[in-house]
Short mmCIF file of C-alpha atoms in Angstrom, two decimals:
data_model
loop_
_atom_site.label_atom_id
_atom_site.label_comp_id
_atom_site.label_asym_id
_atom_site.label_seq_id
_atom_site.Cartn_x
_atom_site.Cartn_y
_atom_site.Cartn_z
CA UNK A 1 38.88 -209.86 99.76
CA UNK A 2 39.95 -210.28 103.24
CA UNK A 3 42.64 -207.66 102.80
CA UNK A 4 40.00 -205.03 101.38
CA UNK A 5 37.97 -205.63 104.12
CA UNK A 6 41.10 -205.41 106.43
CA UNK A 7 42.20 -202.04 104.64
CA UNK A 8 38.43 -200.91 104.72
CA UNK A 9 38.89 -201.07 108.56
CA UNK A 10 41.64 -199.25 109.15
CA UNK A 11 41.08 -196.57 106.99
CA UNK A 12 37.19 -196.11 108.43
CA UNK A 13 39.18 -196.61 112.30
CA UNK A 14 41.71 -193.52 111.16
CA UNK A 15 38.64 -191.54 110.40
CA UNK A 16 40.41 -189.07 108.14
CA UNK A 17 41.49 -191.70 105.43
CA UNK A 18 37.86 -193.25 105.33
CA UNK A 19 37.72 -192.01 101.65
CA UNK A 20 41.32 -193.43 100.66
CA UNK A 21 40.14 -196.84 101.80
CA UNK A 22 37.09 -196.52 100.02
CA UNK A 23 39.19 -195.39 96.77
CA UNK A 24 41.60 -198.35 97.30
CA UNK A 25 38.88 -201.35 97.08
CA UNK A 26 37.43 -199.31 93.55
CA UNK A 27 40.51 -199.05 92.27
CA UNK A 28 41.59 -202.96 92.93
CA UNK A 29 37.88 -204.34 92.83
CA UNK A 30 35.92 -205.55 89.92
CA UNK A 31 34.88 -203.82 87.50
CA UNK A 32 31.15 -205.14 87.77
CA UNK A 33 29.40 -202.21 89.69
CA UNK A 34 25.83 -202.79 88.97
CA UNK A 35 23.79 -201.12 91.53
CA UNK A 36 22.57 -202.71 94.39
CA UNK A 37 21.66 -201.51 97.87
CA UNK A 38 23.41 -200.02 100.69
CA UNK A 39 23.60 -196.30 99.35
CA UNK A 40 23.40 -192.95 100.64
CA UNK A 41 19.69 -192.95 102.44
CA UNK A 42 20.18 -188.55 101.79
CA UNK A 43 21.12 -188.69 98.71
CA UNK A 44 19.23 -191.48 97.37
CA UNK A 45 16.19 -189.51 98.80
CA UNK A 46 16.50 -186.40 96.33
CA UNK A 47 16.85 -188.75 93.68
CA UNK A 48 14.18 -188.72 90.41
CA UNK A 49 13.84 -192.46 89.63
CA UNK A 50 12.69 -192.86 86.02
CA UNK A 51 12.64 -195.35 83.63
CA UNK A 52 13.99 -199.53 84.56
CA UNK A 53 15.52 -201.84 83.38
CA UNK A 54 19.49 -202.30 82.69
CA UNK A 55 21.66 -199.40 81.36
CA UNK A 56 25.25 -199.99 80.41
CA UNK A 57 27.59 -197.83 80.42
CA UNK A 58 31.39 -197.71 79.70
CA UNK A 59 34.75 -195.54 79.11
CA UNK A 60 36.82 -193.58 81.40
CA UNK A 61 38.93 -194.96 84.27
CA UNK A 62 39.18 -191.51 85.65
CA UNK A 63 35.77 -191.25 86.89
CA UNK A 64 35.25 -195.11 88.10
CA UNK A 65 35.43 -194.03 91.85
CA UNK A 66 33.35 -190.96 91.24
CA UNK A 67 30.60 -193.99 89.18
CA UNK A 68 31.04 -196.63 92.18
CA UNK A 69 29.83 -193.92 95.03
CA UNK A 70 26.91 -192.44 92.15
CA UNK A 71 25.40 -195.68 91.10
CA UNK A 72 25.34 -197.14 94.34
CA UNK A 73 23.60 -193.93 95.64
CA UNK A 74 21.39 -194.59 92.17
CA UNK A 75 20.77 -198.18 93.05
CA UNK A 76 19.50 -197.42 96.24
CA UNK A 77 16.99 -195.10 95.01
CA UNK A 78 16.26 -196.45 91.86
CA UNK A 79 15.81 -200.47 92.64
CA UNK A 80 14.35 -200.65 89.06
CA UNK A 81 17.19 -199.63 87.09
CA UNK A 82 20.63 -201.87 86.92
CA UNK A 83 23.25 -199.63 86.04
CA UNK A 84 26.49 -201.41 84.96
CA UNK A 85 29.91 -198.75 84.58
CA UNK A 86 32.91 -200.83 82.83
CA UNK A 87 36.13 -198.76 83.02
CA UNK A 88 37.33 -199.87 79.91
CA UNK A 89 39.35 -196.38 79.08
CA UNK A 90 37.85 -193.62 77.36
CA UNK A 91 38.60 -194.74 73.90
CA UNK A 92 37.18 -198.34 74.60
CA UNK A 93 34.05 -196.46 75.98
CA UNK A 94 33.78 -194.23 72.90
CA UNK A 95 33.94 -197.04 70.60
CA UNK A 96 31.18 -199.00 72.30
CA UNK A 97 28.72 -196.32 72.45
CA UNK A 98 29.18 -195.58 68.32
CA UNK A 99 28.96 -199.47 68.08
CA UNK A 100 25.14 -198.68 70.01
CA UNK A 101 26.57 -201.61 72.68
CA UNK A 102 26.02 -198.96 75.69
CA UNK A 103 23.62 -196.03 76.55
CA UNK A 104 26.37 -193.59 77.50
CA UNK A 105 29.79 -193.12 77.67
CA UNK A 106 32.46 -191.86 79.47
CA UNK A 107 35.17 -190.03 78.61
CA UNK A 108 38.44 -187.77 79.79
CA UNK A 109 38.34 -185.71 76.82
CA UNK A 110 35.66 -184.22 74.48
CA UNK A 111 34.76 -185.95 71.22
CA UNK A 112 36.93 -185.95 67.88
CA UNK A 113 34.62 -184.39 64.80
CA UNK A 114 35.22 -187.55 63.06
CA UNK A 115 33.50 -189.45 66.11
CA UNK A 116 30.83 -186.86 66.50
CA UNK A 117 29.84 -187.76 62.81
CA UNK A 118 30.49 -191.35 63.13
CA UNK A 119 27.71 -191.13 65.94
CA UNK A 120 24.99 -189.95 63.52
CA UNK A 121 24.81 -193.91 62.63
CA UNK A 122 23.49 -194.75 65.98
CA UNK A 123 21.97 -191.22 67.02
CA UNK A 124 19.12 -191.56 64.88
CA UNK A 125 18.64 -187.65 63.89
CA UNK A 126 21.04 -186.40 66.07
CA UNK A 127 24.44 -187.23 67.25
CA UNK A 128 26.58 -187.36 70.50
CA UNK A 129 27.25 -184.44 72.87
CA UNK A 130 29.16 -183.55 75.56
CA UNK A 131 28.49 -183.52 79.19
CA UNK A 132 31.09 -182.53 81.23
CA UNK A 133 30.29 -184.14 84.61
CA UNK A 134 34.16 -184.63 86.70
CA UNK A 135 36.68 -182.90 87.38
CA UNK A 136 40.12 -183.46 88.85
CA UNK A 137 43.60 -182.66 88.82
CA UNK A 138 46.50 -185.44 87.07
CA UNK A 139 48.58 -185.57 89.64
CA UNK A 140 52.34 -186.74 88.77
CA UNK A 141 53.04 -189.45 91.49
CA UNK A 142 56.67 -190.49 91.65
CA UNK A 143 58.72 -192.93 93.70
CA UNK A 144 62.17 -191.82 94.36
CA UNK A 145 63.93 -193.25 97.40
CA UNK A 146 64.93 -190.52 99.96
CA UNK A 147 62.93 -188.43 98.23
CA UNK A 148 59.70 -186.94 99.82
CA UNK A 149 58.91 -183.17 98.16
CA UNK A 150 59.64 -182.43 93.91
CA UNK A 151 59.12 -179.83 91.92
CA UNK A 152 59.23 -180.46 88.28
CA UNK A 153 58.08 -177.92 85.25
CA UNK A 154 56.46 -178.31 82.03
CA UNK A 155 59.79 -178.93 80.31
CA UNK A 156 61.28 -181.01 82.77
CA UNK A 157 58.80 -182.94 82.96
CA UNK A 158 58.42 -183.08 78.87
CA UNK A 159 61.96 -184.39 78.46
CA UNK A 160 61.80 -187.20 81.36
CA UNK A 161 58.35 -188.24 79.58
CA UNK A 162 60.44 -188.16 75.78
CA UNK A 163 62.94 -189.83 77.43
CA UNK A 164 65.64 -187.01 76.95
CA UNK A 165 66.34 -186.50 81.05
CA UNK A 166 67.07 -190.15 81.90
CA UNK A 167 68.57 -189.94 85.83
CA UNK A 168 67.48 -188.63 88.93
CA UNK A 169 69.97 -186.65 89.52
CA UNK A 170 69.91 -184.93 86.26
CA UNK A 171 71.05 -181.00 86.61
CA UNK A 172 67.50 -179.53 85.41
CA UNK A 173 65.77 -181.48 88.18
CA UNK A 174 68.45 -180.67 90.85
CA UNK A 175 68.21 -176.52 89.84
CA UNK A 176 64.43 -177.00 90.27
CA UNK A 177 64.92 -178.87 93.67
CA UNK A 178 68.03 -177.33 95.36
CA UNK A 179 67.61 -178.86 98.65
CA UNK A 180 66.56 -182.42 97.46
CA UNK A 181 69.08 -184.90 97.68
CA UNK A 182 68.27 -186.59 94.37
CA UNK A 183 69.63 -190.27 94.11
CA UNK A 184 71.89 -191.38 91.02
CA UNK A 185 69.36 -193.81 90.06
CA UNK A 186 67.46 -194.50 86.59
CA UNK A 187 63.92 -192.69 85.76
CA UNK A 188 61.51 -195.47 85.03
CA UNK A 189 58.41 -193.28 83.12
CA UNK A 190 55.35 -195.30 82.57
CA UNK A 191 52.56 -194.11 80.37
CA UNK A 192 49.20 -195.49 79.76
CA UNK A 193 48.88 -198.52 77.29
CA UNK A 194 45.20 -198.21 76.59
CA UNK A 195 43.63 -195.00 74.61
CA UNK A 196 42.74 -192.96 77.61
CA UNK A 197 41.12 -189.16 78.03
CA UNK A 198 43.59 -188.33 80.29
CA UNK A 199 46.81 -189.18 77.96
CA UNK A 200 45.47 -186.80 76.29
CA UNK A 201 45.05 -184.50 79.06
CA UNK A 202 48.19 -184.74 80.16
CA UNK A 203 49.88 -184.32 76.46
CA UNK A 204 47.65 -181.43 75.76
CA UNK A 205 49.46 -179.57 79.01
CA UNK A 206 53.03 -181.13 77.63
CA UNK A 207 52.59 -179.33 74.33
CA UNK A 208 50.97 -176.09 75.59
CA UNK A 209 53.59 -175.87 78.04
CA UNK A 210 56.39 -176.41 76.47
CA UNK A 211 56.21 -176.82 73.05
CA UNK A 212 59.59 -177.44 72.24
CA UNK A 213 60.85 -179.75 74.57
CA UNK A 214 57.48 -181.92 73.70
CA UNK A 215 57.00 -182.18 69.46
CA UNK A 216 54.19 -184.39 69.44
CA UNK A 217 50.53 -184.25 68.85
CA UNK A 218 48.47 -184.58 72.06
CA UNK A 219 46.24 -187.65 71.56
CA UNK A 220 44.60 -190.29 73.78
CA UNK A 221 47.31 -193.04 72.45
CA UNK A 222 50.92 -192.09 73.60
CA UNK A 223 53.35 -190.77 71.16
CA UNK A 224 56.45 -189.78 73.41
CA UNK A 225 59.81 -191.82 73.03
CA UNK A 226 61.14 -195.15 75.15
CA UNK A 227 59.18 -195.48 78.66
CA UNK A 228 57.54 -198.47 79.36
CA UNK A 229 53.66 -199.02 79.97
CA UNK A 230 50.62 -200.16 81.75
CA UNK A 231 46.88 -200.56 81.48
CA UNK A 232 44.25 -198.02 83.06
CA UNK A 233 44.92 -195.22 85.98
CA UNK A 234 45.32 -198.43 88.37
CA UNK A 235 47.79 -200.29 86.40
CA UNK A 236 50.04 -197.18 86.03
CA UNK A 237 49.96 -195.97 89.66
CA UNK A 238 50.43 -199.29 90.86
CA UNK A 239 53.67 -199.44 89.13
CA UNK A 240 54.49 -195.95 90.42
CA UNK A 241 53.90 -197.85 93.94
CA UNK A 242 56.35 -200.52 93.36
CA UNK A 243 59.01 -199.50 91.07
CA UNK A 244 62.25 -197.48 92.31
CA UNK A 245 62.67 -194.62 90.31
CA UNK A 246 59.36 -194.10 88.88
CA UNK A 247 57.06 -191.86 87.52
CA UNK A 248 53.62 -191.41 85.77
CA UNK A 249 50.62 -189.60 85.70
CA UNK A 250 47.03 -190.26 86.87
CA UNK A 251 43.89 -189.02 88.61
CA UNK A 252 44.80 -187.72 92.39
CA UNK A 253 42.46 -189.91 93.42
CA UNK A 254 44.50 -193.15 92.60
CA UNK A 255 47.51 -191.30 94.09
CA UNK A 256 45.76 -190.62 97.46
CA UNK A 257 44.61 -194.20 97.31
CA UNK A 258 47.64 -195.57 97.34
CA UNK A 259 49.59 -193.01 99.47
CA UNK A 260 51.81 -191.73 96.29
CA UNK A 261 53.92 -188.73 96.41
CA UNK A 262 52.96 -186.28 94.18
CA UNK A 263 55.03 -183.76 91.78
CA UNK A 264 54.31 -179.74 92.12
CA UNK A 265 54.28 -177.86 89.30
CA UNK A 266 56.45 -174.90 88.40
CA UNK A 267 54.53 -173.04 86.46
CA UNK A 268 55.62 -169.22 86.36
CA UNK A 269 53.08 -168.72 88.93
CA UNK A 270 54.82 -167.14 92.20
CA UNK A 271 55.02 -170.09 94.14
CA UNK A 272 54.53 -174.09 92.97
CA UNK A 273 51.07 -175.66 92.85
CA UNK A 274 49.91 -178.39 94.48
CA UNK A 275 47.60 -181.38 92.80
CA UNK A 276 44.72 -180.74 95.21
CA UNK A 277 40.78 -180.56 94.38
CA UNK A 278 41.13 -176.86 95.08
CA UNK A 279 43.90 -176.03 93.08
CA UNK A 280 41.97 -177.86 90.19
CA UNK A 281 38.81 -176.35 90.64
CA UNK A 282 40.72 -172.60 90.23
CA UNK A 283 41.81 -173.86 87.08
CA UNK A 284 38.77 -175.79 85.42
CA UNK A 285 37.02 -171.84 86.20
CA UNK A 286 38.86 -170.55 83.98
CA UNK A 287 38.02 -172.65 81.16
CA UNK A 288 35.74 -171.71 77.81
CA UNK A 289 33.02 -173.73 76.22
CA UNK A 290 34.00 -174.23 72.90
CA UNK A 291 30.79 -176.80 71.96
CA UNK A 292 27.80 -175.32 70.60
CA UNK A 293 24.17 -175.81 71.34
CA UNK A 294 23.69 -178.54 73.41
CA UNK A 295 27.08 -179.60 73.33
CA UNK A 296 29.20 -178.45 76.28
CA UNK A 297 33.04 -179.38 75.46
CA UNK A 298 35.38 -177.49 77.29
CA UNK A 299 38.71 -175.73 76.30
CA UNK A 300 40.66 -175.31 79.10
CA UNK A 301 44.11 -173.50 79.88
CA UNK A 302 46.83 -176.06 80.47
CA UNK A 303 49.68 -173.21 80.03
CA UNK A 304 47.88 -170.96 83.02
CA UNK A 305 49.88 -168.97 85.02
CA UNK A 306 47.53 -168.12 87.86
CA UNK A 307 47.87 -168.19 91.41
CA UNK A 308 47.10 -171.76 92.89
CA UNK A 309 45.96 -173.25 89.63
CA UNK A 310 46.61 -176.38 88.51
CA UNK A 311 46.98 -176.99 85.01
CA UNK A 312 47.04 -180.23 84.52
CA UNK A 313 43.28 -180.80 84.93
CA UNK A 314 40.84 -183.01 83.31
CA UNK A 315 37.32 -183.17 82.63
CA UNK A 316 35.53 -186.01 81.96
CA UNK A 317 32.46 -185.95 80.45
CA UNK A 318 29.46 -188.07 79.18
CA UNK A 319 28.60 -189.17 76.11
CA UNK A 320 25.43 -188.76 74.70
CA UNK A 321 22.86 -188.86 71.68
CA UNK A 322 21.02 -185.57 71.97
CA UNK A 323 18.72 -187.25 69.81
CA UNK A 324 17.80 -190.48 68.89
CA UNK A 325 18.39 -191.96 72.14
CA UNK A 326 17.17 -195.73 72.94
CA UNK A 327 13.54 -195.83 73.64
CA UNK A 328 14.13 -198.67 76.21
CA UNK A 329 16.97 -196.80 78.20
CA UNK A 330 16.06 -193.04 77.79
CA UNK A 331 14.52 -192.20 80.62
CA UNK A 332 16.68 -194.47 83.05
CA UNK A 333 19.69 -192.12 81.39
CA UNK A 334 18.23 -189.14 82.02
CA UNK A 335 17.21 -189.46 85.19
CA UNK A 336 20.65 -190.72 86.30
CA UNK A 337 22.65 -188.10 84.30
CA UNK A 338 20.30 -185.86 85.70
CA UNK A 339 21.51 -187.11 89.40
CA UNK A 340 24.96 -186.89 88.81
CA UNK A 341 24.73 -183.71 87.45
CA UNK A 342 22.84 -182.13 90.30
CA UNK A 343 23.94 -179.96 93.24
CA UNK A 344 23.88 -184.03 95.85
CA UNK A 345 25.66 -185.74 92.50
CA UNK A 346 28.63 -182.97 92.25
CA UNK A 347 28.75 -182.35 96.03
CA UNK A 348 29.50 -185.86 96.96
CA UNK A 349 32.55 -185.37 94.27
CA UNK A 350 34.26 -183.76 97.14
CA UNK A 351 34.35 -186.71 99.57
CA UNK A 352 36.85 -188.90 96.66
CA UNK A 353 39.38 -186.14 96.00
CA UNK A 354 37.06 -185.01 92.78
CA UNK A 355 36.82 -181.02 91.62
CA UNK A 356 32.66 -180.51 91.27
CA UNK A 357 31.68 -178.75 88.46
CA UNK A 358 31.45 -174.51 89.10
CA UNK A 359 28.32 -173.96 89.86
CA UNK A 360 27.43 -172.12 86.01
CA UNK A 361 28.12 -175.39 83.58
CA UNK A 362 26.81 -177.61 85.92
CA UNK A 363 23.56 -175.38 85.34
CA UNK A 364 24.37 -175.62 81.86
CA UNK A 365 25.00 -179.50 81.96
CA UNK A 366 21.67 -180.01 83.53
CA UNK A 367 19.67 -178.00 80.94
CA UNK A 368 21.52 -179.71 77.99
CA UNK A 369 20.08 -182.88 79.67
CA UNK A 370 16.64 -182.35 79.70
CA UNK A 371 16.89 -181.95 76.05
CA UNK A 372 17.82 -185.58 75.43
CA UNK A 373 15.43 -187.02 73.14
#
């Protein structure tokens, strides 16, 4: 804890990298984040307190930083209400929520039909929806000595995930980066070990990208060839941070936590784009809802081609009953989704390296949760 506090320091004393300081104690801390005081005094003051009690909550990894800066704003409105967010993974989450162990969940992708009927057993004449409520861009962080600036494509980067480009130095990276003076030294691709929303992000983008060079099914449990693995967003940049000659994928945020060079994508587009919020937020406009009613999943286009968008985007969202909620925890949920949802909620989004929702689903998101019965 002493080093936290020490890093905490410096980052607040460098003024710009106040927010990667912040990022690096959520990433490394515990994940016990019930809310307690010390919040934003603005933000906790356009807060709707409702309901008390405690209201558990679990799933994506992705959106812990985004929950540690929301429930402690919560908290220090809402002193009656003890909101606890495990990031367990988005599959864990889901599985808690159908098991009725949690009041929400959260996760990096939107619910499998199979799960949407499984929830009927604990949605009591209704069943789950979904609330998207963060977005971001995957970043690719890699750790190649002498290496500062890479540009990788979809199929590139499909083959050194499949295990089919297996050096550095390989030709198809060195005609993508002519000027980079790539080492001869072993690719070391991690992938996630744990079901996780933004696996299946990040496969989704792999096989609408480039189909050929990636032949399997995008899915929260990886299905690519050889690499070797970690647990959560932290575990796999962490290794990124340490290992010579490696590569994975995870939320920017954990990248700009842990100062982690990042890939740009090649993708058609006239020039290569950059994982940044902005980037992300160009693409996440351009996705469809393809949930109905109340239900707001998202399809969005991994194989864009636009101008400064980033494809390889995620949304997580929130798991919900729409009805047939818990009597004891529905109004605490509702009045915290509520929070998160609204226009202090999404703006603070911006301050952890987080895409806020455009401005027309978060309308939508809002709407779907006053319905929650």
């Amino acid at each position: 804890m002493k080093l936290q506090r020490k890093n905490r320091l410096r980052a607040i004393a460098a003024g710009a990298l106040v927010v990667s300081g912040v990022l690096v104690l959520s990433a490394c801390g515990s994940d016990d984040n019930s809310s307690g005081g010390g919040g934003d005094s603005k933000a906790a003051a356009n807060i709707k307190c409702d309901g008390k009690g405690q209201l558990l909550a679990s799933g994506s990894s992705a959106q812990k930083n985004a929950m540690d800066l929301w429930i402690k704003n919560y908290g220090a409105a809402c002193s009656d209400t003890k909101l606890n967010y495990k990031a367990t993974g988005s599959g864990a989450g889901i599985q808690e929520f159908l098991q009725g162990k949690t009041a929400f969940a959260g996760s990096d992708s939107a619910l499998k039909p199979e799960e949407i009927k499984s929830s009927e057993k604990v949605c009591k004449g209704g069943k789950a929806i979904d609330l998207p409520m963060v977005g971001g861009p995957i970043a690719v962080g890699f750790n190649v000595p002498g290496v500062d600036k890479l540009t990788l494509d979809a199929d590139t980067l499909a083959k050194i995930f499949n295990s089919d480009i297996k050096e550095w130095n390989d030709p198809a990276i060195k005609k993508l980066n002519p000027d980079a003076k790539l080492p001869s030294l072993k690719i070391q691709a991690f992938h996630r070990s744990d079901e996780s929303g933004t696996t299946d992000n990040f496969t989704k983008y792999l096989k609408a990208a480039a189909p050929k060079s990636w032949p399997h099914e995008p899915g929260k449990a990886w299905e690519g060839k050889g690499g070797q693995s970690a647990d959560g967003s932290s575990g796999v940049s962490s290794q990124v941070k340490q290992v010579s000659g490696a590569i994975s994928y995870f939320e920017l945020s954990y990248a700009t936590a842990n100062s982690i060079k990042t890939v740009d994508l090649d993708t058609g587009a006239s020039t290569p784009v950059q994982a940044t919020v902005e980037n992300a937020s160009k693409a996440i406009s351009e996705a469809k809802i393809a949930g109905t009613g109340s239900d707001l999943a998202l399809e969005l286009a991994y194989d864009t081609k636009a101008a400064n968008a980033y494809p390889i985007t995620l949304v997580t969202y929130e798991i919900a009953c729409d009805k047939g909620n818990k009597a004891g925890t529905l109004a605490a949920t509702k009045s915290f989704l509520t929070y998160i949802a609204g226009e202090d909620g999404q703006t603070s989004l911006k301050e952890l390296g987080y895409a806020p929702l455009p401005a027309e689903i978060a309308t939508k998101v809002r709407e779907s949760i006053k319905t929650l019965s």
